[in-house]
Short mmCIF file of C-alpha atoms in Angstrom, two decimals:
data_model
loop_
_atom_site.label_atom_id
_atom_site.label_comp_id
_atom_site.label_asym_id
_atom_site.label_seq_id
_atom_site.Cartn_x
_atom_site.Cartn_y
_atom_site.Cartn_z
CA UNK L 1037 -113.99 26.58 27.03
CA UNK L 1038 -112.54 28.29 24.02
CA UNK L 1039 -114.03 27.43 20.63
CA UNK L 1040 -111.53 27.60 17.79
CA UNK L 1041 -112.86 27.25 14.26
CA UNK L 1042 -111.23 24.35 12.41
CA UNK L 1043 -111.52 25.79 8.93
CA UNK L 1044 -109.38 28.91 9.31
CA UNK L 1045 -106.54 27.34 7.32
CA UNK L 1046 -108.90 27.05 4.37
CA UNK L 1047 -108.93 30.81 3.95
CA UNK L 1048 -105.70 31.82 5.69
CA UNK L 1049 -103.71 31.72 2.45
CA UNK L 1050 -106.39 33.52 0.46
CA UNK L 1051 -105.85 36.78 2.28
CA UNK L 1052 -103.69 39.35 0.50
CA UNK L 1053 -99.98 39.30 1.30
CA UNK L 1054 -99.59 42.96 0.34
CA UNK L 1055 -101.80 45.86 1.45
CA UNK L 1056 -101.08 49.56 0.82
CA UNK L 1057 -97.30 49.04 0.45
CA UNK L 1058 -97.25 46.81 3.51
CA UNK L 1059 -96.15 43.20 3.21
CA UNK L 1060 -96.22 40.01 5.23
CA UNK L 1061 -92.79 39.31 6.70
CA UNK L 1062 -91.52 42.88 6.38
CA UNK L 1063 -89.05 42.28 9.25
CA UNK L 1064 -87.83 38.85 8.10
CA UNK L 1065 -84.38 40.20 7.24
CA UNK L 1066 -83.99 43.09 9.69
CA UNK L 1067 -85.58 41.56 12.82
CA UNK L 1068 -86.59 37.94 12.13
CA UNK L 1069 -87.73 37.34 15.71
CA UNK L 1070 -89.99 40.44 15.81
CA UNK L 1071 -93.33 38.68 15.54
CA UNK L 1072 -92.38 35.95 18.02
CA UNK L 1073 -91.21 38.56 20.56
CA UNK L 1074 -94.54 40.37 20.34
CA UNK L 1075 -96.47 37.09 20.51
CA UNK L 1076 -94.68 36.04 23.70
CA UNK L 1077 -95.55 39.34 25.40
CA UNK L 1078 -99.21 38.97 24.41
CA UNK L 1079 -99.34 35.33 25.55
CA UNK L 1080 -97.93 36.30 28.93
CA UNK L 1081 -100.56 39.01 29.45
CA UNK L 1082 -103.45 36.94 28.08
CA UNK L 1083 -102.66 34.15 30.57
CA UNK L 1084 -103.58 36.48 33.45
CA UNK L 1085 -106.05 38.81 31.71
CA UNK L 1086 -108.03 37.45 28.76
CA UNK L 1087 -109.91 40.76 28.49
CA UNK L 1088 -106.77 42.28 26.96
CA UNK L 1089 -108.04 41.14 23.55
CA UNK L 1090 -110.87 43.65 23.73
CA UNK L 1091 -108.48 46.31 24.99
CA UNK L 1092 -106.07 45.86 22.09
CA UNK L 1093 -108.84 45.73 19.50
CA UNK L 1094 -110.16 49.04 20.80
CA UNK L 1095 -106.68 50.59 20.78
CA UNK L 1096 -106.12 49.42 17.19
CA UNK L 1097 -109.47 50.82 16.05
CA UNK L 1098 -108.99 54.16 17.84
CA UNK L 1099 -105.51 54.47 16.38
CA UNK L 1100 -106.42 53.64 12.78
CA UNK L 1101 -109.50 55.88 12.70
CA UNK L 1102 -107.44 58.96 13.63
CA UNK L 1103 -104.70 59.93 11.15
CA UNK L 1104 -104.43 56.29 10.08
CA UNK L 1105 -102.62 53.38 11.76
CA UNK L 1106 -99.58 55.36 12.93
CA UNK L 1107 -99.43 54.75 16.71
CA UNK L 1108 -100.40 58.38 17.39
CA UNK L 1109 -102.66 57.07 20.16
CA UNK L 1110 -99.60 55.95 22.14
CA UNK L 1111 -98.06 59.40 22.64
CA UNK L 1112 -98.29 60.66 26.23
CA UNK L 1113 -99.87 64.04 26.88
CA UNK L 1114 -97.76 66.84 28.37
CA UNK L 1115 -99.06 69.80 30.39
CA UNK L 1116 -98.72 72.20 27.48
CA UNK L 1117 -99.07 69.67 24.68
CA UNK L 1118 -102.02 67.28 25.01
CA UNK L 1119 -102.10 64.19 22.81
CA UNK L 1120 -104.81 61.87 21.50
CA UNK L 1121 -104.71 60.06 24.85
CA UNK L 1122 -106.40 63.05 26.52
CA UNK L 1123 -109.42 62.97 24.18
CA UNK L 1124 -112.63 61.72 25.80
CA UNK L 1125 -113.04 58.49 23.79
CA UNK L 1126 -109.46 57.47 24.60
CA UNK L 1127 -109.51 57.99 28.36
CA UNK L 1128 -110.54 54.35 28.90
CA UNK L 1129 -108.30 52.82 26.23
CA UNK L 1130 -105.97 50.29 27.88
CA UNK L 1131 -103.07 48.00 27.07
CA UNK L 1132 -100.39 50.68 26.72
CA UNK L 1133 -98.04 48.90 29.13
CA UNK L 1134 -98.17 45.75 26.96
CA UNK L 1135 -97.03 47.79 23.96
CA UNK L 1136 -94.23 49.26 26.12
CA UNK L 1137 -93.08 45.79 27.16
CA UNK L 1138 -93.01 44.55 23.58
CA UNK L 1139 -91.15 47.65 22.41
CA UNK L 1140 -88.54 47.30 25.16
CA UNK L 1141 -87.82 43.71 24.11
CA UNK L 1142 -87.73 44.64 20.43
CA UNK L 1143 -85.33 47.52 21.02
CA UNK L 1144 -82.99 45.16 22.87
CA UNK L 1145 -83.08 42.68 19.98
CA UNK L 1146 -83.30 45.04 16.98
CA UNK L 1147 -82.83 48.73 17.86
CA UNK L 1148 -84.86 51.31 15.91
CA UNK L 1149 -86.32 48.71 13.56
CA UNK L 1150 -89.89 47.70 14.49
CA UNK L 1151 -92.50 50.46 14.56
CA UNK L 1152 -94.96 50.98 17.38
CA UNK L 1153 -97.74 50.99 14.78
CA UNK L 1154 -96.80 47.46 13.75
CA UNK L 1155 -96.61 46.37 17.38
CA UNK L 1156 -100.26 47.43 17.89
CA UNK L 1157 -101.30 45.57 14.73
CA UNK L 1158 -99.46 42.35 15.54
CA UNK L 1159 -100.34 42.33 19.24
CA UNK L 1160 -104.01 42.76 18.34
CA UNK L 1161 -103.83 39.88 15.84
CA UNK L 1162 -102.12 37.62 18.41
CA UNK L 1163 -104.67 38.41 21.10
CA UNK L 1164 -107.56 37.62 18.73
CA UNK L 1165 -106.03 34.21 17.98
CA UNK L 1166 -105.56 33.48 21.69
CA UNK L 1167 -109.23 34.28 22.31
CA UNK L 1168 -110.30 31.72 19.71
CA UNK L 1169 -110.58 34.04 16.73
CA UNK L 1170 -109.18 33.70 13.22
CA UNK L 1171 -105.48 33.39 12.49
CA UNK L 1172 -104.37 35.67 9.69
CA UNK L 1173 -101.07 36.90 8.26
CA UNK L 1174 -100.75 40.61 9.03
CA UNK L 1175 -98.76 42.73 6.57
CA UNK L 1176 -96.25 45.04 8.27
CA UNK L 1177 -94.00 47.95 7.37
CA UNK L 1178 -95.92 50.82 8.98
CA UNK L 1179 -94.01 53.82 10.27
CA UNK L 1180 -94.87 55.87 13.35
CA UNK L 1181 -96.59 59.23 13.04
CA UNK L 1182 -95.19 62.60 14.07
CA UNK L 1183 -98.47 64.19 15.20
CA UNK L 1184 -100.85 63.38 18.08
CA UNK L 1185 -103.58 65.95 18.62
CA UNK L 1186 -106.72 65.40 20.73
CA UNK L 1187 -108.68 67.66 18.38
CA UNK L 1188 -108.23 65.09 15.61
CA UNK L 1189 -110.11 62.42 17.58
CA UNK L 1190 -113.56 62.13 16.02
CA UNK L 1191 -114.80 58.58 16.45
CA UNK L 1192 -118.24 57.01 15.93
CA UNK L 1193 -119.96 57.03 19.33
CA UNK L 1194 -121.93 54.35 21.20
CA UNK L 1195 -125.23 56.18 20.68
CA UNK L 1196 -124.80 56.64 16.94
CA UNK L 1197 -127.48 55.39 14.59
CA UNK L 1198 -126.45 52.90 11.92
CA UNK L 1199 -126.49 55.63 9.27
CA UNK L 1200 -124.36 57.96 11.41
CA UNK L 1201 -121.84 55.20 12.11
CA UNK L 1202 -121.77 54.22 8.45
CA UNK L 1203 -120.82 57.77 7.47
CA UNK L 1204 -117.77 57.52 9.74
CA UNK L 1205 -116.76 54.16 8.27
CA UNK L 1206 -117.32 55.07 4.62
CA UNK L 1207 -115.26 58.22 5.16
CA UNK L 1208 -112.37 55.83 5.84
CA UNK L 1209 -113.06 53.73 2.77
CA UNK L 1210 -114.81 50.96 4.70
CA UNK L 1211 -118.12 49.37 3.69
CA UNK L 1212 -121.35 48.55 5.51
CA UNK L 1213 -120.25 44.92 5.76
CA UNK L 1214 -116.86 46.03 7.15
CA UNK L 1215 -118.64 48.09 9.81
CA UNK L 1216 -120.94 45.30 10.97
CA UNK L 1217 -117.99 42.92 10.94
CA UNK L 1218 -115.64 45.16 12.91
CA UNK L 1219 -118.30 45.90 15.52
CA UNK L 1220 -118.25 42.14 16.06
CA UNK L 1221 -115.03 42.77 17.98
CA UNK L 1222 -117.44 43.63 20.80
CA UNK L 1223 -117.69 39.87 21.30
CA UNK L 1224 -114.71 40.25 23.67
CA UNK L 1225 -115.09 43.86 24.81
CA UNK L 1226 -115.74 45.56 28.13
CA UNK L 1227 -117.70 48.79 28.52
CA UNK L 1228 -118.26 51.28 31.35
CA UNK L 1229 -121.79 52.06 32.54
CA UNK L 1230 -121.63 55.69 31.42
CA UNK L 1231 -121.64 54.53 27.78
CA UNK L 1232 -125.06 52.85 28.04
CA UNK L 1233 -126.80 54.06 31.25
CA UNK L 1234 -129.21 56.22 29.25
CA UNK L 1235 -130.75 53.02 27.85
CA UNK L 1236 -131.63 51.73 31.31
CA UNK L 1237 -134.05 54.34 32.67
CA UNK L 1238 -134.54 57.46 30.57
CA UNK L 1239 -133.92 56.49 26.98
CA UNK L 1240 -134.01 59.54 24.72
CA UNK L 1241 -135.95 61.48 27.38
CA UNK L 1242 -138.85 59.02 27.56
CA UNK L 1243 -138.46 58.31 31.28
CA UNK L 1244 -138.40 54.59 30.44
CA UNK L 1245 -135.77 52.02 29.45
CA UNK L 1246 -134.91 51.44 25.82
CA UNK L 1247 -137.68 49.09 24.58
CA UNK L 1248 -135.18 47.33 22.31
CA UNK L 1249 -133.29 45.96 25.36
CA UNK L 1250 -134.35 42.70 27.02
CA UNK L 1251 -136.06 43.68 30.34
CA UNK L 1252 -134.06 41.05 32.21
CA UNK L 1253 -130.84 42.63 30.96
CA UNK L 1254 -132.14 46.10 31.90
CA UNK L 1255 -132.67 44.86 35.46
CA UNK L 1256 -129.24 43.22 35.65
CA UNK L 1257 -127.37 46.24 34.32
CA UNK L 1258 -129.37 48.71 36.42
CA UNK L 1259 -128.29 46.87 39.54
CA UNK L 1260 -124.67 46.82 38.38
CA UNK L 1261 -124.51 50.50 37.51
CA UNK L 1262 -126.32 51.59 40.68
CA UNK L 1263 -123.33 50.38 42.68
CA UNK L 1264 -121.40 53.49 41.60
CA UNK L 1265 -117.82 54.09 40.44
CA UNK L 1266 -118.79 53.55 36.79
CA UNK L 1267 -118.22 49.77 36.71
CA UNK L 1268 -117.73 47.70 33.56
CA UNK L 1269 -119.67 44.86 31.97
CA UNK L 1270 -119.08 42.60 28.99
CA UNK L 1271 -120.46 43.66 25.62
CA UNK L 1272 -121.16 39.98 24.91
CA UNK L 1273 -123.10 38.63 27.88
CA UNK L 1274 -122.76 35.01 26.73
CA UNK L 1275 -119.23 33.90 25.76
CA UNK L 1276 -117.54 37.02 27.08
CA UNK L 1277 -113.90 35.96 26.75
CA UNK L 1278 -114.17 33.99 23.51
CA UNK L 1279 -113.81 35.55 20.08
CA UNK L 1280 -116.80 34.05 18.30
CA UNK L 1281 -120.10 35.03 16.66
CA UNK L 1282 -122.19 35.02 19.84
CA UNK L 1283 -122.27 38.83 19.87
CA UNK L 1284 -124.62 38.68 16.89
CA UNK L 1285 -126.81 36.05 18.53
CA UNK L 1286 -127.09 38.30 21.57
CA UNK L 1287 -128.28 41.16 19.35
CA UNK L 1288 -131.06 38.96 17.97
CA UNK L 1289 -132.12 38.31 21.58
CA UNK L 1290 -132.26 42.09 22.28
CA UNK L 1291 -129.22 41.79 24.53
CA UNK L 1292 -126.95 44.32 22.86
CA UNK L 1293 -125.35 46.63 25.44
CA UNK L 1294 -124.62 49.71 23.33
CA UNK L 1295 -127.30 51.45 21.31
CA UNK L 1296 -125.29 51.16 18.09
CA UNK L 1297 -124.88 47.41 18.68
CA UNK L 1298 -128.60 46.78 19.13
CA UNK L 1299 -129.53 48.96 16.18
CA UNK L 1300 -127.53 46.67 13.90
CA UNK L 1301 -130.18 44.00 14.51
CA UNK L 1302 -133.14 46.28 13.72
CA UNK L 1303 -131.90 48.54 10.93
CA UNK L 1304 -133.05 47.29 7.54
CA UNK L 1305 -129.60 47.77 6.02
CA UNK L 1306 -127.77 45.61 8.57
CA UNK L 1307 -130.20 43.07 10.03
CA UNK L 1308 -129.47 40.57 7.25
CA UNK L 1309 -125.71 40.73 7.89
CA UNK L 1310 -126.29 40.24 11.63
CA UNK L 1311 -128.46 37.18 10.98
CA UNK L 1312 -125.92 35.65 8.60
CA UNK L 1313 -123.06 36.09 11.06
CA UNK L 1314 -125.21 34.80 13.94
CA UNK L 1315 -125.88 31.57 12.08
CA UNK L 1316 -122.41 31.06 10.63
CA UNK L 1317 -119.37 31.56 12.82
CA UNK L 1318 -116.91 30.64 10.08
CA UNK L 1319 -118.37 33.29 7.78
CA UNK L 1320 -117.92 35.90 10.52
CA UNK L 1321 -114.32 34.81 11.19
CA UNK L 1322 -113.43 35.03 7.49
CA UNK L 1323 -115.09 38.44 7.19
CA UNK L 1324 -113.35 39.71 10.32
CA UNK L 1325 -109.89 38.73 9.14
CA UNK L 1326 -110.48 40.56 5.86
CA UNK L 1327 -112.01 43.67 7.47
CA UNK L 1328 -109.36 44.14 10.16
CA UNK L 1329 -106.59 43.84 7.58
CA UNK L 1330 -108.37 46.48 5.51
CA UNK L 1331 -108.68 48.73 8.58
CA UNK L 1332 -105.03 48.13 9.42
CA UNK L 1333 -103.94 49.56 6.06
CA UNK L 1334 -105.76 52.90 6.51
CA UNK L 1335 -103.58 55.93 5.74
CA UNK L 1336 -100.40 54.13 6.76
CA UNK L 1337 -97.01 55.80 6.67
CA UNK L 1338 -94.42 53.76 4.77
CA UNK L 1339 -90.95 54.13 3.30
CA UNK L 1340 -89.24 57.21 4.72
CA UNK L 1341 -92.41 58.87 6.05
CA UNK L 1342 -92.75 59.28 9.81
CA UNK L 1343 -90.22 57.55 12.03
CA UNK L 1344 -89.48 54.41 14.03
CA UNK L 1345 -89.91 55.50 17.64
CA UNK L 1346 -87.48 54.25 20.25
CA UNK L 1347 -90.11 54.80 22.96
CA UNK L 1348 -93.71 54.42 21.83
CA UNK L 1349 -94.90 57.10 24.28
CA UNK L 1350 -92.76 59.96 22.92
CA UNK L 1351 -91.60 61.23 19.55
CA UNK L 1352 -87.92 60.73 18.84
CA UNK L 1353 -85.74 63.74 19.70
CA UNK L 1354 -85.08 65.95 16.71
#
């Protein structure tokens, strides 16, 4: 059963309508059906695969943290010209075909008008709402980037400490509260065993499991990962397909899957934020809407910068 907070409308209109030269309703005149076209594509996919919310959130994060929110993550690699897609952290990013489907429909309705960067942003927002998360107006007007280089991909990793992760976030102009909030997207995420297996048996060379993980969870995950083929599990072991605050409650029960997740509950700088979100789902939802809008305005290209790609996977011909 999906739990949808009833008080979202109370803060919906308090969110900024303009961020970094972006604005809500940017396509109202040039492609009035743009947001509804994207929403329909997301609804269709969500109906058969609710895990797409986690996939799109990860894509949005990986895009915005590298050269800003410019859809550089969507460019396909070529034999002699690798793109961001070929970088290690992006090899398991998914949802590209959903972006393609939305772009195809948008090009038929409004050629060369809606950017791929805005498609990622809006599709992510729509998938969060479908999973029971907050509804928020997303400013648009981003342009698509002209560079996609795997060497630029430098993302905070799953084994980072809180201080290491914070350095990556503050470098982007995001705060400690933003970081803890955005990691809450793991409430609907999937993760492969290779990202956390070290916590199950030989944590930091000790020959033993990570003592900060619930032994029952260690046993469950050890059995899963022993099956081979690098299977996946949910980052939120409770309400895995619902966008809610249960991720934080799981951390307080020592049931965080990734090391960085569990450290949020034990680090002195973040444990209070985790506890507040765990006890107040509305507070988390409000904070998430604000933080993801802030992330979505990072280093955006606007005006005449960049381009509007016709195909999200390739740069326009010169």
